[in-house]
GROMACS .gro file of C-alpha atoms in nm:
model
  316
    1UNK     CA    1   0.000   0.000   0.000
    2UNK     CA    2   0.172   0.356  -0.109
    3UNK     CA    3   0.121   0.640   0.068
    4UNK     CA    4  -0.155   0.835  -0.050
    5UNK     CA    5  -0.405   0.503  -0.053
    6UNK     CA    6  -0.256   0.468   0.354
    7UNK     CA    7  -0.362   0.841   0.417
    8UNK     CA    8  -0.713   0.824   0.267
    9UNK     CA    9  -0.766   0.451   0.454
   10UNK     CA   10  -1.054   0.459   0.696
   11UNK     CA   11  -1.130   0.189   0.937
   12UNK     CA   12  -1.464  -0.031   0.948
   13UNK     CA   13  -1.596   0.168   1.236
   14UNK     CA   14  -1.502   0.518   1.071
   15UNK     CA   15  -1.688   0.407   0.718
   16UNK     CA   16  -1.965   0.274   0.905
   17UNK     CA   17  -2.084   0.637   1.024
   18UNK     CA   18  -2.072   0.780   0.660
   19UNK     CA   19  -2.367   0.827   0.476
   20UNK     CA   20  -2.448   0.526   0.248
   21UNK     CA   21  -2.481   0.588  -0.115
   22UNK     CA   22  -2.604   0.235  -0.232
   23UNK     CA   23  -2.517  -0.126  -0.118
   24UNK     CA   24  -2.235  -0.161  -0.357
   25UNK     CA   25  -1.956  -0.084  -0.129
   26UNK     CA   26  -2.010  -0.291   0.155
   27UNK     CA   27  -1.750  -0.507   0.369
   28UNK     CA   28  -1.951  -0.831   0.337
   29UNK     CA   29  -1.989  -0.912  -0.036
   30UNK     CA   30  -2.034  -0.710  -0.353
   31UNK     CA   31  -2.369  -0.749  -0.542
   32UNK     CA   32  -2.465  -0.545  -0.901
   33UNK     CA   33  -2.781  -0.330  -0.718
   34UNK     CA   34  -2.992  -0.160  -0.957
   35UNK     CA   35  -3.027   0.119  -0.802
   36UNK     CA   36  -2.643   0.158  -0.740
   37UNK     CA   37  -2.477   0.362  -1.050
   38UNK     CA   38  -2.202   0.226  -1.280
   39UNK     CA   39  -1.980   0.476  -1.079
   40UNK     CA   40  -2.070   0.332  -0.759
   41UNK     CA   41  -2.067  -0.016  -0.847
   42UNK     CA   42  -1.680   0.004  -0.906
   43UNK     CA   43  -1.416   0.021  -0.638
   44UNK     CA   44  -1.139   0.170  -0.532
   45UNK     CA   45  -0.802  -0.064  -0.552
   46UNK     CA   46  -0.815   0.049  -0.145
   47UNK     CA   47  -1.161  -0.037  -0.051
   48UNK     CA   48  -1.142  -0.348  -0.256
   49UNK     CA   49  -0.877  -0.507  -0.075
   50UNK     CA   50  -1.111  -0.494   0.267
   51UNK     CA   51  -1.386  -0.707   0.093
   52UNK     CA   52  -1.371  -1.058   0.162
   53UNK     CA   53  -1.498  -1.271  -0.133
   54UNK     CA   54  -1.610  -1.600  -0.081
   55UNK     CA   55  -1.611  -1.880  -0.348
   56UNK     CA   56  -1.980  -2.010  -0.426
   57UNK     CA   57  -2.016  -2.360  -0.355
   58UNK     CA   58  -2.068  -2.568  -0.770
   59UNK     CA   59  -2.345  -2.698  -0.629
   60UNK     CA   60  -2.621  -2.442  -0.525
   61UNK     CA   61  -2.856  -2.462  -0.237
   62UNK     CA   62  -3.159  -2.355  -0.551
   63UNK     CA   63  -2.992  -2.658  -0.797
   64UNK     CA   64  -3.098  -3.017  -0.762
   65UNK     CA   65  -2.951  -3.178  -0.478
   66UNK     CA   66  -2.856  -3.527  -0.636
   67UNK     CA   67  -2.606  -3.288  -0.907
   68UNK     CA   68  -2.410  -3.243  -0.565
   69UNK     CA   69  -2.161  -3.575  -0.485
   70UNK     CA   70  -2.020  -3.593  -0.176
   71UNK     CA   71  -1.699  -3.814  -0.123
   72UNK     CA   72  -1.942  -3.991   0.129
   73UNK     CA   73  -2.193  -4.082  -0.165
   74UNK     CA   74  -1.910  -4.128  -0.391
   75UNK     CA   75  -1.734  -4.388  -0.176
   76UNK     CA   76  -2.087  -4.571  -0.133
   77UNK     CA   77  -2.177  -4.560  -0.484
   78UNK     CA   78  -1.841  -4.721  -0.582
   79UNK     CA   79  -1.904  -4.996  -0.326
   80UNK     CA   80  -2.264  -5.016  -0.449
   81UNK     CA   81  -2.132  -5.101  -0.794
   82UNK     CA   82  -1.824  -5.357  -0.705
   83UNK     CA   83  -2.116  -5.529  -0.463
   84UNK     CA   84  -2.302  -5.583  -0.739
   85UNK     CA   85  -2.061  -5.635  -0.987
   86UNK     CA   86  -1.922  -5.946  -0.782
   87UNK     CA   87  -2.264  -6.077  -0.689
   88UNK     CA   88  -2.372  -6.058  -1.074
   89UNK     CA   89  -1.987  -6.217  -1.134
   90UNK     CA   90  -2.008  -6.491  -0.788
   91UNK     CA   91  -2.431  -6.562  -0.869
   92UNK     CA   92  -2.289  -6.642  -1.271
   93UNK     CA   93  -2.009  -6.897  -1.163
   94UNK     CA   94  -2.214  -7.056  -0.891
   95UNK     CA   95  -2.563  -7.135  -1.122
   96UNK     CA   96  -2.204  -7.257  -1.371
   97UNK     CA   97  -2.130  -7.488  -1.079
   98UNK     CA   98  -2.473  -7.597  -0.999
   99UNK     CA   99  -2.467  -7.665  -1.375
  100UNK     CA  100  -2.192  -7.861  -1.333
  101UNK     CA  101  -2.257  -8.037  -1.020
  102UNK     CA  102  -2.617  -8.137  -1.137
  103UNK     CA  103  -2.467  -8.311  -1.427
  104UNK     CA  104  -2.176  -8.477  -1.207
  105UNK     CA  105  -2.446  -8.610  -1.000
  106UNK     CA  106  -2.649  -8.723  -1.314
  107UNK     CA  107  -2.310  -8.949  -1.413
  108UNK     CA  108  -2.297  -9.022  -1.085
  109UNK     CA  109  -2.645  -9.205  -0.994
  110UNK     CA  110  -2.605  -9.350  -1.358
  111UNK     CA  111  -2.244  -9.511  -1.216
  112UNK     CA  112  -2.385  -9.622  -0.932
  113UNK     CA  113  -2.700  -9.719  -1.108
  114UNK     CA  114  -2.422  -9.945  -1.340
  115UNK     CA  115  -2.187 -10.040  -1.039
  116UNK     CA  116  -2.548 -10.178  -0.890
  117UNK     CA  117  -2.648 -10.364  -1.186
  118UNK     CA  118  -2.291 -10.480  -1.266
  119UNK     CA  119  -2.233 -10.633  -0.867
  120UNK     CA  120  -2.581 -10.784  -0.883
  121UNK     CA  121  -2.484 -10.954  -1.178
  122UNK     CA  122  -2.169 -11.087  -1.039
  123UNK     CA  123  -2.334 -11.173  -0.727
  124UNK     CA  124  -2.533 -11.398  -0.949
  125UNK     CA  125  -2.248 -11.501  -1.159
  126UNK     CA  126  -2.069 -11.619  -0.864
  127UNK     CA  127  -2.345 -11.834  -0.690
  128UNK     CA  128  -2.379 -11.985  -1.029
  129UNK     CA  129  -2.032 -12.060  -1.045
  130UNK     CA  130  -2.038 -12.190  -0.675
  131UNK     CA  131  -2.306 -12.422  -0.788
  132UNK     CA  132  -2.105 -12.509  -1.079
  133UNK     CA  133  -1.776 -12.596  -0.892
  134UNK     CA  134  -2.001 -12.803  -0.649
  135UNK     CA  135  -2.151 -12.993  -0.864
  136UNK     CA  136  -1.848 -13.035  -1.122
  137UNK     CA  137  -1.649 -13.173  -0.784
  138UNK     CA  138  -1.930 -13.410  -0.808
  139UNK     CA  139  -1.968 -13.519  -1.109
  140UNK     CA  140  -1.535 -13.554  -1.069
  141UNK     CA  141  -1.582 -13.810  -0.801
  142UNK     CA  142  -1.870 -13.972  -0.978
  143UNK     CA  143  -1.666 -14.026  -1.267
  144UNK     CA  144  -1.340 -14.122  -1.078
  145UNK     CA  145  -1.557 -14.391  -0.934
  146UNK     CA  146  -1.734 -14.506  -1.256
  147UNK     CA  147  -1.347 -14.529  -1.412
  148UNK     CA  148  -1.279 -14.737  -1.109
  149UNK     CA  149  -1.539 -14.958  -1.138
  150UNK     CA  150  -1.476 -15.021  -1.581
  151UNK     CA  151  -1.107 -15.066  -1.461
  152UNK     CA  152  -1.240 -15.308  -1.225
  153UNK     CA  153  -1.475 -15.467  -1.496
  154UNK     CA  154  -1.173 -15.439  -1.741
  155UNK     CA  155  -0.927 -15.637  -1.515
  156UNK     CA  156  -1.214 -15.915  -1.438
  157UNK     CA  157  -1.265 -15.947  -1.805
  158UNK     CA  158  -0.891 -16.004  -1.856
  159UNK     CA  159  -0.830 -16.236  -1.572
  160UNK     CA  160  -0.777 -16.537  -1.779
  161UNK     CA  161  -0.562 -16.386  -2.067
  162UNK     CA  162  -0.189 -16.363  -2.094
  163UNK     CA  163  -0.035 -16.155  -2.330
  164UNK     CA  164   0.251 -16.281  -2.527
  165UNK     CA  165   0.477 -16.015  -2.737
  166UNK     CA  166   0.791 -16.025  -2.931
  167UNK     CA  167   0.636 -16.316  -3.147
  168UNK     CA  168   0.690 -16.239  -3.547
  169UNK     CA  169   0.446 -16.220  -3.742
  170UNK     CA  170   0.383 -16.433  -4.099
  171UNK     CA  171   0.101 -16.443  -4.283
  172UNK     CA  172   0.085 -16.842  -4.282
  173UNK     CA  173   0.121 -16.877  -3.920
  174UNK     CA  174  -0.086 -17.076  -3.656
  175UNK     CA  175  -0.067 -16.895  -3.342
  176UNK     CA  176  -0.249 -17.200  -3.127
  177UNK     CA  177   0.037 -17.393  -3.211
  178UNK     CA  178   0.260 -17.172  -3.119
  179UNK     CA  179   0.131 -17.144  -2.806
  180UNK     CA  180   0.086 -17.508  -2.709
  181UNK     CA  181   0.466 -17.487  -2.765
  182UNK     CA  182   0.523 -17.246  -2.538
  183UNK     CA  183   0.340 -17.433  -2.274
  184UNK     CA  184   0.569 -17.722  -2.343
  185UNK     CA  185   0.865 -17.507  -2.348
  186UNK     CA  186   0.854 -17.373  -1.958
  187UNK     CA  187   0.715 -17.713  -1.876
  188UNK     CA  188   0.331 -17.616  -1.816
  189UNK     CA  189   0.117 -17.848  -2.090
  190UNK     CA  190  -0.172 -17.625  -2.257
  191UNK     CA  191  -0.425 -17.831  -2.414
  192UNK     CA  192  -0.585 -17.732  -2.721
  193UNK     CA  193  -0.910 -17.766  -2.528
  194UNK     CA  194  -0.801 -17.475  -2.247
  195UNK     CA  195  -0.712 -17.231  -2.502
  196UNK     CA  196  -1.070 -17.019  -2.542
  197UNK     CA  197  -0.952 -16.830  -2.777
  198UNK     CA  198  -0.627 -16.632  -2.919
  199UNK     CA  199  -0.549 -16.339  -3.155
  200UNK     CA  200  -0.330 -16.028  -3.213
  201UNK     CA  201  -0.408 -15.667  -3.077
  202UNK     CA  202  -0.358 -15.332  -3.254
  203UNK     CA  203  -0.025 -15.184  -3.156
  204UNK     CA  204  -0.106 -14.846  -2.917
  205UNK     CA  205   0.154 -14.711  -3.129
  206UNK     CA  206   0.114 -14.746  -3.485
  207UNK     CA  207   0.465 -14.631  -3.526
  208UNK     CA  208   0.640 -14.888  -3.347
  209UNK     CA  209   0.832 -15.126  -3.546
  210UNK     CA  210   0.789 -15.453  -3.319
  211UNK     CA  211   0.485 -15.703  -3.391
  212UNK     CA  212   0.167 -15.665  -3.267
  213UNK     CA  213   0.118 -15.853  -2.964
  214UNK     CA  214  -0.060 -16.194  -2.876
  215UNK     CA  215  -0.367 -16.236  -2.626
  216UNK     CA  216  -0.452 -16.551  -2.510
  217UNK     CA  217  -0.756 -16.663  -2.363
  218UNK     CA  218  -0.720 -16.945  -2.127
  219UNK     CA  219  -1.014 -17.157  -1.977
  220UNK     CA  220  -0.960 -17.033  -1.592
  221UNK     CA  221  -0.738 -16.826  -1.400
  222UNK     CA  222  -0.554 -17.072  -1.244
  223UNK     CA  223  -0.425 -17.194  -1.612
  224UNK     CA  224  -0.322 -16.849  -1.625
  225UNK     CA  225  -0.125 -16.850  -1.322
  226UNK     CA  226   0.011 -17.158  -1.364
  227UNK     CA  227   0.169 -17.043  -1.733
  228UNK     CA  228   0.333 -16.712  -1.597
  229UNK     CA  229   0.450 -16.905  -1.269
  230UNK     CA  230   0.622 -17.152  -1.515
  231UNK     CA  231   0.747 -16.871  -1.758
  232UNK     CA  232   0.908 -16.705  -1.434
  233UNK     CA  233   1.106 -17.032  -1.361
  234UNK     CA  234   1.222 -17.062  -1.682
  235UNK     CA  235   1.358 -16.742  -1.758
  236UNK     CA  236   1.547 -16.794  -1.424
  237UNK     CA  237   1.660 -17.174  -1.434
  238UNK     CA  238   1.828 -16.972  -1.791
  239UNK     CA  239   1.994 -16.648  -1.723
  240UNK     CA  240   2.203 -16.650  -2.036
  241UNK     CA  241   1.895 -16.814  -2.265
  242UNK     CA  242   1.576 -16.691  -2.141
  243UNK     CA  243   1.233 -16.750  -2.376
  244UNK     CA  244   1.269 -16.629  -2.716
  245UNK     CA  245   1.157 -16.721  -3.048
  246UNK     CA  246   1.415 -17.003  -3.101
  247UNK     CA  247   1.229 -17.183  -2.790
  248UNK     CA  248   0.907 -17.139  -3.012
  249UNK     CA  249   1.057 -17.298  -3.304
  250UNK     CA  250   1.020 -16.920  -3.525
  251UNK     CA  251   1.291 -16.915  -3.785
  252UNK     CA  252   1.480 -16.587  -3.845
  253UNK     CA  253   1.670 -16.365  -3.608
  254UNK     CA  254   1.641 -16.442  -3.252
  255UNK     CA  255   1.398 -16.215  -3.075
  256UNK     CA  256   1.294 -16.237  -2.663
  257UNK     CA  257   0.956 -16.336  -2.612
  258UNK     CA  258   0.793 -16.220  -2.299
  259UNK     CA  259   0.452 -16.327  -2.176
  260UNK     CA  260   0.281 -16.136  -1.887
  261UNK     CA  261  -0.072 -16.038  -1.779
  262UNK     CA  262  -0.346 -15.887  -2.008
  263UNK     CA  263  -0.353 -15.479  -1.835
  264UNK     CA  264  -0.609 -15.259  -1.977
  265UNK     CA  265  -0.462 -14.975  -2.187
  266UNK     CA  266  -0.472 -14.695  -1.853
  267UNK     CA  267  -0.262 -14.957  -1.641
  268UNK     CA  268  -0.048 -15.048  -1.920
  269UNK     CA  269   0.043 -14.623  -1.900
  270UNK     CA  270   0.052 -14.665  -1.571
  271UNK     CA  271   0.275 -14.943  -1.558
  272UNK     CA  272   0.544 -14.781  -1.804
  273UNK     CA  273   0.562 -14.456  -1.594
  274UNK     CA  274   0.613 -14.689  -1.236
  275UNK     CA  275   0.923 -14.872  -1.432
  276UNK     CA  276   1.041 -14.535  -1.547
  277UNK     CA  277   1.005 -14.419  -1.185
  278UNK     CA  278   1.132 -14.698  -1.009
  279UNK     CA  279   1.447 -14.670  -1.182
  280UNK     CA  280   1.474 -14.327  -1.163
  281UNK     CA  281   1.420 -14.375  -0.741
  282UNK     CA  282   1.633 -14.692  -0.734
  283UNK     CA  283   1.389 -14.984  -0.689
  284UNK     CA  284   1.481 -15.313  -0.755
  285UNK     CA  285   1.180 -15.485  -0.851
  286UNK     CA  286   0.803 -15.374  -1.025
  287UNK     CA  287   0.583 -15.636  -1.084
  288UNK     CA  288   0.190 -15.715  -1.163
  289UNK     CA  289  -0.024 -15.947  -1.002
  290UNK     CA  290  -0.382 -16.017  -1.102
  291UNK     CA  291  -0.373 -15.656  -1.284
  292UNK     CA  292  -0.250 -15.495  -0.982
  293UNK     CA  293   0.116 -15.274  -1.052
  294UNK     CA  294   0.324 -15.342  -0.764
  295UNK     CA  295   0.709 -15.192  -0.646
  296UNK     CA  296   0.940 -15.315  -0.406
  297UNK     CA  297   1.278 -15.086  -0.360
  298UNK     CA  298   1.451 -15.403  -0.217
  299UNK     CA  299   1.389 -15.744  -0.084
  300UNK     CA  300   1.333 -15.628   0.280
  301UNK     CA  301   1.089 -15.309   0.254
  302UNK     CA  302   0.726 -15.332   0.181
  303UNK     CA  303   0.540 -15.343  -0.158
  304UNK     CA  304   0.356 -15.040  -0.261
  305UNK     CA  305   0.032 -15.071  -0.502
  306UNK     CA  306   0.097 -14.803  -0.779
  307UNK     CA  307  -0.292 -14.748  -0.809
  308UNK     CA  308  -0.297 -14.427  -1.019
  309UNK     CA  309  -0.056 -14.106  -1.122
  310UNK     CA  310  -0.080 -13.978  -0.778
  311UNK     CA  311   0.039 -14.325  -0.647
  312UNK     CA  312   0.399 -14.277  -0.819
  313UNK     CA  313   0.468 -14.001  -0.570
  314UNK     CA  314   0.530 -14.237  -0.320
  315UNK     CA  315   0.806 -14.416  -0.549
  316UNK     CA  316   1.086 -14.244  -0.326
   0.00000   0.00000   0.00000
């Protein structure tokens, strides 16, 4: 402030007593009155700086009050919007997941619908195949029982044959006579009249080079006996020339002759496998008597009775 504008300053009191020439120039605001002249209306640079303006508020008390926006409202409309934002973004993802979860429960009753089905069905499977086993064990021991009885029927049938192999064969030959010498031979007559009836066999394998063998029907079981008892004596009374073809008056190339019991075809297996055992084990004798297969391992232990496969196990 320069001099002259400090001289001609007045206080608030000292204006207040002057006479008023319009409401222009007062202290509290400045307002265009129109009854205050052009003249009045403008201010001195000293008066001026003793008015105190005040900034109008943007938002006016005559405007609409929802143009005004408090930080207040601000802050509430903002969490207004993210509220609903992430309940329109959370209520979208969970009716996804109840989309989801209603079909995984779909596949899942029709799995377990399935898994039902499927363990009822092997429920029944297995009582059938309980039933099955059950009844095949039977029908095994039924038919281990029948094959013991045909054996049985098979060895009674055979009681009264021998079986005679190692005999050539010719198409002129006469086997009765041959065997009538044989009986003479080992020093046990046959008689035409206890021969029933004799023939050859087909060979169990057709490959085999040696001739088919020789079954001999005798009238009893004790002629039976009688012949292999005397065959036995002979082949040992002759170590170094036991029976063979030159005994039965058969030209050609000497050949051994043996003659033992008729087996059926199962014991004759059988009886291979016990003489392939026995050796194997170190037995000293195997032997058949009255179509039984018998094994001694020497001449002090106990004979075992080779009755089936499961009967070699004890060839130890």
């Amino acid at each position: 402030m320069d001099a002259e504008s400090r001289n001609k300053w007045n206080c608030q009191q000292c204006r207040s007593k002057l006479p008023k020439t319009g409401n222009s120039n007062t202290p509290v605001r400045i307002t265009n009155h129109p009854i205050a002249s052009k003249e009045d209306s403008i201010l001195s640079p000293s008066e001026e700086s003793n008015v105190t303006t005040r900034i109008k508020n943007k938002c006016s008390k005559s405007g609409n009050s929802d143009s005004c926006v408090t930080e207040e409202r601000l802050r509430m409309i903002i969490k207004q919007e993210i509220t609903d934002t992430i309940k329109s973004l959370v209520s979208e993802h969970l009716a996804n997941l109840n989309l989801q979860v209603s079909g995984f429960q779909e596949s899942l009753s029709f799995i377990s619908k399935q898994y039902d089905d499927l363990m009822q069905s092997v429920n029944e499977k297995s009582e059938t195949i309980n039933r099955l086993v059950s009844k095949n064990e039977k029908l095994t021991t039924q038919v281990k029982n029948l094959t013991d009885r045909l054996g049985q029927i098979e060895r009674n049938m055979r009681v009264c044959n021998v079986e005679i192999t190692g005999i050539p064969e010719h198409k002129s030959e006469n086997l009765l006579s041959t065997v009538e010498q044989l009986g003479r031979i080992v020093e046990s007559p046959i008689a035409e009249s206890d021969i029933l009836h004799v023939t050859r066999i087909a060979k169990l394998n057709k490959e085999s080079n040696r001739p088919r063998s020789v079954i001999v029907k005798l009238r009893s079981q004790r002629h039976r006996d009688e012949l292999l008892a005397a065959v036995t004596r002979f082949n040992k009374k002759n170590k170094d020339n036991k029976l063979n073809t030159e005994h039965l008056g058969l030209g050609g190339r000497r050949e051994p002759v043996f003659v033992s019991e008729h087996l059926t075809p199962t014991n004759k297996h059988l009886h291979a496998a016990a003489r392939k055992k026995a050796k194997e084990a170190g037995f000293m004798f195997v032997w058949i008597r009255d179509g039984r297969i018998l094994a001694r391992k020497n001449e002090q232990s106990h004979a075992i009775y080779i009755k089936d496969d499961e009967s070699l196990k004890l060839l130890l």
